[in-house]
XYZ file of C-alpha atoms in Angstrom:
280
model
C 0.000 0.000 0.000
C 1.447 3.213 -1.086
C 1.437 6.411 0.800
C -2.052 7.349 -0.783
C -3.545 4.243 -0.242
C -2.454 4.340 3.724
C -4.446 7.447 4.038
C -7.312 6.743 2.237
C -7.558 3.265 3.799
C -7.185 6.038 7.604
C -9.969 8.129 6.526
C -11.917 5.126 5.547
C -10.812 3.642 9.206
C -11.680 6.469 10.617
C -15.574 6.695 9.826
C -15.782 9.875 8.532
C -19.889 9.471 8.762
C -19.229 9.637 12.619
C -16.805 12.139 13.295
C -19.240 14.645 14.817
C -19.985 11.504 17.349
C -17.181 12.593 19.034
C -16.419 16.084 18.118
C -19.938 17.577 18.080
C -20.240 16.749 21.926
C -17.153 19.106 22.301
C -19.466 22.229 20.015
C -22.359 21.668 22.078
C -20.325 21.510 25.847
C -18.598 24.539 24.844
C -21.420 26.097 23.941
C -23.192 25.930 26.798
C -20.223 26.614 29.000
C -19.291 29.805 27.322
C -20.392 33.414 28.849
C -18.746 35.226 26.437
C -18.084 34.872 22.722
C -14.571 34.675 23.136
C -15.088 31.614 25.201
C -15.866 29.519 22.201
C -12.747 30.000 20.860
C -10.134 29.148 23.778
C -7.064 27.506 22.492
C -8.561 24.506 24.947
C -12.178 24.631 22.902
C -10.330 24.584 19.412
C -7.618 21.660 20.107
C -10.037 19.411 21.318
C -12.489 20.207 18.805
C -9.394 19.567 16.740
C -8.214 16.105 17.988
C -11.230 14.673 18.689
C -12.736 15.640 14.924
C -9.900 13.461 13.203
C -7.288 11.689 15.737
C -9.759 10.555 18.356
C -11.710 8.690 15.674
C -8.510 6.862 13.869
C -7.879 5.820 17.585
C -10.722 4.962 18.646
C -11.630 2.375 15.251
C -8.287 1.620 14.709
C -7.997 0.030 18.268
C -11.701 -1.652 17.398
C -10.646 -2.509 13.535
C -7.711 -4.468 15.482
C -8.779 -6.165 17.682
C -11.593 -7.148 15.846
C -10.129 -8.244 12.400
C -11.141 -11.824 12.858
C -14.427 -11.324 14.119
C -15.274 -8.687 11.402
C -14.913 -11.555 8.473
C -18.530 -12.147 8.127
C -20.050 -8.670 8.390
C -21.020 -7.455 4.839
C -20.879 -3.692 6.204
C -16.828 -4.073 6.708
C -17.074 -3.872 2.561
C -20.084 -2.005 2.252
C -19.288 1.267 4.531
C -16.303 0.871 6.758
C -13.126 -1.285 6.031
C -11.221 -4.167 7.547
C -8.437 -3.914 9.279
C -5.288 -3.669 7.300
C -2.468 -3.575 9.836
C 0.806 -3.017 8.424
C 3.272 -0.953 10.174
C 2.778 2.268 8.627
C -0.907 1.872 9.712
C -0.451 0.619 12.676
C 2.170 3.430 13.418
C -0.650 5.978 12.692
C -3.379 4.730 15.456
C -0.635 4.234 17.924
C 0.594 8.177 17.125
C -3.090 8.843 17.225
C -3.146 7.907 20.960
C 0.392 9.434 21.810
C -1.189 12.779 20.144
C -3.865 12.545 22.749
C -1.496 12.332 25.536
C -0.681 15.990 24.857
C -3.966 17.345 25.235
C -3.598 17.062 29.250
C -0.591 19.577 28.405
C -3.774 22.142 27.310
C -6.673 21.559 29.299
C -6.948 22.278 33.211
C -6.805 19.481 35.264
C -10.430 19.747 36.129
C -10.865 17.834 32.472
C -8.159 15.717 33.536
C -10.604 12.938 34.401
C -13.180 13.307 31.646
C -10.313 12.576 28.760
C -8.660 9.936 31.133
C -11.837 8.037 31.226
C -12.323 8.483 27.125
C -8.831 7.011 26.475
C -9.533 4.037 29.117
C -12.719 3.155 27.786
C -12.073 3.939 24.320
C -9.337 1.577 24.191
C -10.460 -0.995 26.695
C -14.166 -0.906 25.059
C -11.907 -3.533 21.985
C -8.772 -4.165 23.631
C -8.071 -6.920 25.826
C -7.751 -7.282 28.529
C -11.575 -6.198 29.401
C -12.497 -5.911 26.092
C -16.436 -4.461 27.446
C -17.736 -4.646 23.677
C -18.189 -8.615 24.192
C -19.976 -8.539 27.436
C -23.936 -7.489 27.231
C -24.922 -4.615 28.426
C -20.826 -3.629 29.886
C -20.692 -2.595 26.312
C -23.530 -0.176 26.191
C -22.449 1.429 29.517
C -18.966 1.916 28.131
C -19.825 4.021 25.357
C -20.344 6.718 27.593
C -17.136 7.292 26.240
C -18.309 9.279 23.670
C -19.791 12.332 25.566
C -16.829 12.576 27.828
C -14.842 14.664 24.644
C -17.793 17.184 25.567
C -17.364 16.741 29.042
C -13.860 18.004 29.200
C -14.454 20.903 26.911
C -17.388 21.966 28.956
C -14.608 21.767 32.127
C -11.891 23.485 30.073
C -14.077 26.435 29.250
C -16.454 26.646 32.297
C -13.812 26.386 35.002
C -16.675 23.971 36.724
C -17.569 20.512 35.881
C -20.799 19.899 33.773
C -24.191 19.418 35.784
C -25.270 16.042 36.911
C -27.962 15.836 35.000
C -26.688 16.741 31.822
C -23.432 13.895 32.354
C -26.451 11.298 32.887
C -28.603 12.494 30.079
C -25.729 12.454 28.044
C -24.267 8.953 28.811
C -28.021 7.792 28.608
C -27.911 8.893 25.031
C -24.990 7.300 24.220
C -26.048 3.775 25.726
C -29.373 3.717 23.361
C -27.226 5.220 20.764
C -24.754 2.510 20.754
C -26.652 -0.482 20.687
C -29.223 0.778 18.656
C -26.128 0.655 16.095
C -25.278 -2.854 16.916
C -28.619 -4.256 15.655
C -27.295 -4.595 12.481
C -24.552 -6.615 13.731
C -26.465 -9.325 15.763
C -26.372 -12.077 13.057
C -22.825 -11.255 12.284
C -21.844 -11.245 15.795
C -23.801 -14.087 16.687
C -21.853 -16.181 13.950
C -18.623 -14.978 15.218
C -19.464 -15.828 18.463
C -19.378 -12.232 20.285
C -21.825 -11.725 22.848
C -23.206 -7.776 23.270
C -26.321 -6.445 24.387
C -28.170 -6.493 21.301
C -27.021 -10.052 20.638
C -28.302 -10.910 24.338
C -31.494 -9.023 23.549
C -32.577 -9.256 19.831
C -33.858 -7.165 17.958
C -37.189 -6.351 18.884
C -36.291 -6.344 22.986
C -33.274 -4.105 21.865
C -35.815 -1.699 20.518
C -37.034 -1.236 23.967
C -34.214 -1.126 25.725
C -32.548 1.917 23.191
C -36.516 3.681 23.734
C -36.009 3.142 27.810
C -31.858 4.620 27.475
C -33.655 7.672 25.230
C -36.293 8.505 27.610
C -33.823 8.558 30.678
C -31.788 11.000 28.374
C -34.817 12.876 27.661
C -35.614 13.129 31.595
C -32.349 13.901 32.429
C -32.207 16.839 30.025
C -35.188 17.802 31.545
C -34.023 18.915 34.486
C -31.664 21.038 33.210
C -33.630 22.630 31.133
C -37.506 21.682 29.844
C -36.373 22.237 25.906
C -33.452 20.061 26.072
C -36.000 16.940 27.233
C -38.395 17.914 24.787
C -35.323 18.055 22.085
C -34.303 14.766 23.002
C -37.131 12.716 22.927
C -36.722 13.014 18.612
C -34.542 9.496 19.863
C -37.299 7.166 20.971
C -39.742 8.692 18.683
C -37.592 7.528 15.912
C -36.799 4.208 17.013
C -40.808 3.699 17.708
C -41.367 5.131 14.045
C -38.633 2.659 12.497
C -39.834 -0.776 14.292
C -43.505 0.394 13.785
C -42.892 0.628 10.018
C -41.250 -2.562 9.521
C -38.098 -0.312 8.123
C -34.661 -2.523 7.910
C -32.595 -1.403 10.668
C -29.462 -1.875 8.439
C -31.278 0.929 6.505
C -32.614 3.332 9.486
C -29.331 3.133 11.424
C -27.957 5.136 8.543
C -30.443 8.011 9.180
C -29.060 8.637 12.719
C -25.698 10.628 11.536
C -28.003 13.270 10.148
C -30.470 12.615 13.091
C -27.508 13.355 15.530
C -26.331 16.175 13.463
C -29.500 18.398 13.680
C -30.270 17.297 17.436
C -26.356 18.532 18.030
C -26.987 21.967 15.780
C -30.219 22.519 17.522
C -28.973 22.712 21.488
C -25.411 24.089 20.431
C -27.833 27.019 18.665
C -29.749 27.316 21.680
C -27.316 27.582 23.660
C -25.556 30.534 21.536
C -28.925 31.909 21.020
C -28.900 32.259 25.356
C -25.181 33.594 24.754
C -25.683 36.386 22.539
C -28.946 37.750 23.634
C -29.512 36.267 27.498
């Protein structure tokens, strides 16, 4: 593979469709931590926005493309939308520089975020990597993709100078449990071949419908009571999931829709939030 091919084959790796899983949690926490304009552009605000927009993500699915190369062999959507894992050096080089790179953000960030990008590295590489590898026990696996709002978490720390309410670090972890295994549900045949045991695969599909509505509504709740419009924002999640396993939609073809879904859910509080910047 020549030079060209290694970094196609990275921004391939890299799901490109999901970078905003990770960095849009950063726009929104800054967002809302801001009090002045200014805020939203700290050199804190723009390197993790920054890192976790391109880095994170190589990290993050090259560690899971890894350690799950042998697993992946029957999954049609390895070929289809993502790419299996092609680990020479030069690649391999690239997600291990990924997570050195990460290593200097606690050079930028206070220490109050300290803990919030600790805990992403941890479970981000311990959610594929032995030896606790979460992704193949049920239910571990949905709780340890919390991982994904702690990005936010430390960028609402860095700029705030206070940690993010309780509510909101529930509602948002919440979110990211239904989100999760909502996205496995595609994978429960293939993972049930390869013999890898997750919460969908525990579930099946239709019980894994209610248990993504249930992790939505706690977000939903949770929002709530930080503020009414964030709940009501929220519930878009288990309205949609009702919607897609009322129709008889494929999944393989609704879980598709949720980039976009995420997207305008992630434009609409980091607007609101602005919106409460700019004019009070």
């Amino acid at each position: 593979m020549n030079a060209r091919g290694r970094l196609t084959y990275l921004f391939t790796l890299s799901r490109p469709r999901f970078w905003l899983y990770l960095a849009g949690p950063i726009l929104v926490g800054v967002a809302f931590a801001a009090d002045a304009t200014s805020d939203l552009f700290t050199t804190a605000a723009v390197v993790l926005f920054g890192y976790f927009l391109v880095p994170g993500n190589v990290l993050l699915y090259g560690v899971n493309d890894a350690f799950d190369a042998d697993v992946d062999e029957p999954n049609p959507k390895k070929d289809e939308r993502e790419a299996r894992w092609r680990g020479d050096a030069a690649v391999t080089a690239a997600v291990v520089g990924a997570g050195l790179l990460g290593l200097a953000l606690f050079a930028v960030v206070p220490r109050l975020a300290w803990p919030y990008l600790a805990g992403f590295f941890v479970l981000g590489v311990e959610y594929s990597a032995p030896p606790f590898r979460f992704k193949t026990t049920p239910f571990l696996d949905s709780l340890s993709n919390g991982l994904y709002v702690l990005p936010g978490a430390a960028a609402f720390a860095a700029v705030a100078g206070r940690h993010p309410p309780l509510a909101a670090l529930v509602g948002a972890w919440t979110w990211a449990m239904g989100m999760h295994t909502f996205s496995a549900v595609p994978d429960i045949e293939p993972d049930r071949e390869a013999g890898i045991r997750t919460t969908a695969t525990f579930l099946g599909e239709r019980r894994t419908y209610v248990y993504c509505v249930a992790c939505w509504l706690a977000a939903a709740t949770a929002f709530a009571l930080v503020d009414w419009r964030l709940g009501a924002v929220l519930l878009a999640y288990p309205l949609t999931v009702v919607a897609v396993a009322a129709s008889g939609i494929s999944v393989d073809r609704a879980y598709w829709w949720f980039p976009a879904l995420n997207t305008l859910v992630g434009m609409a509080l980091t607007m609101g939030a602005l919106w409460r910047l700019l004019y009070g």
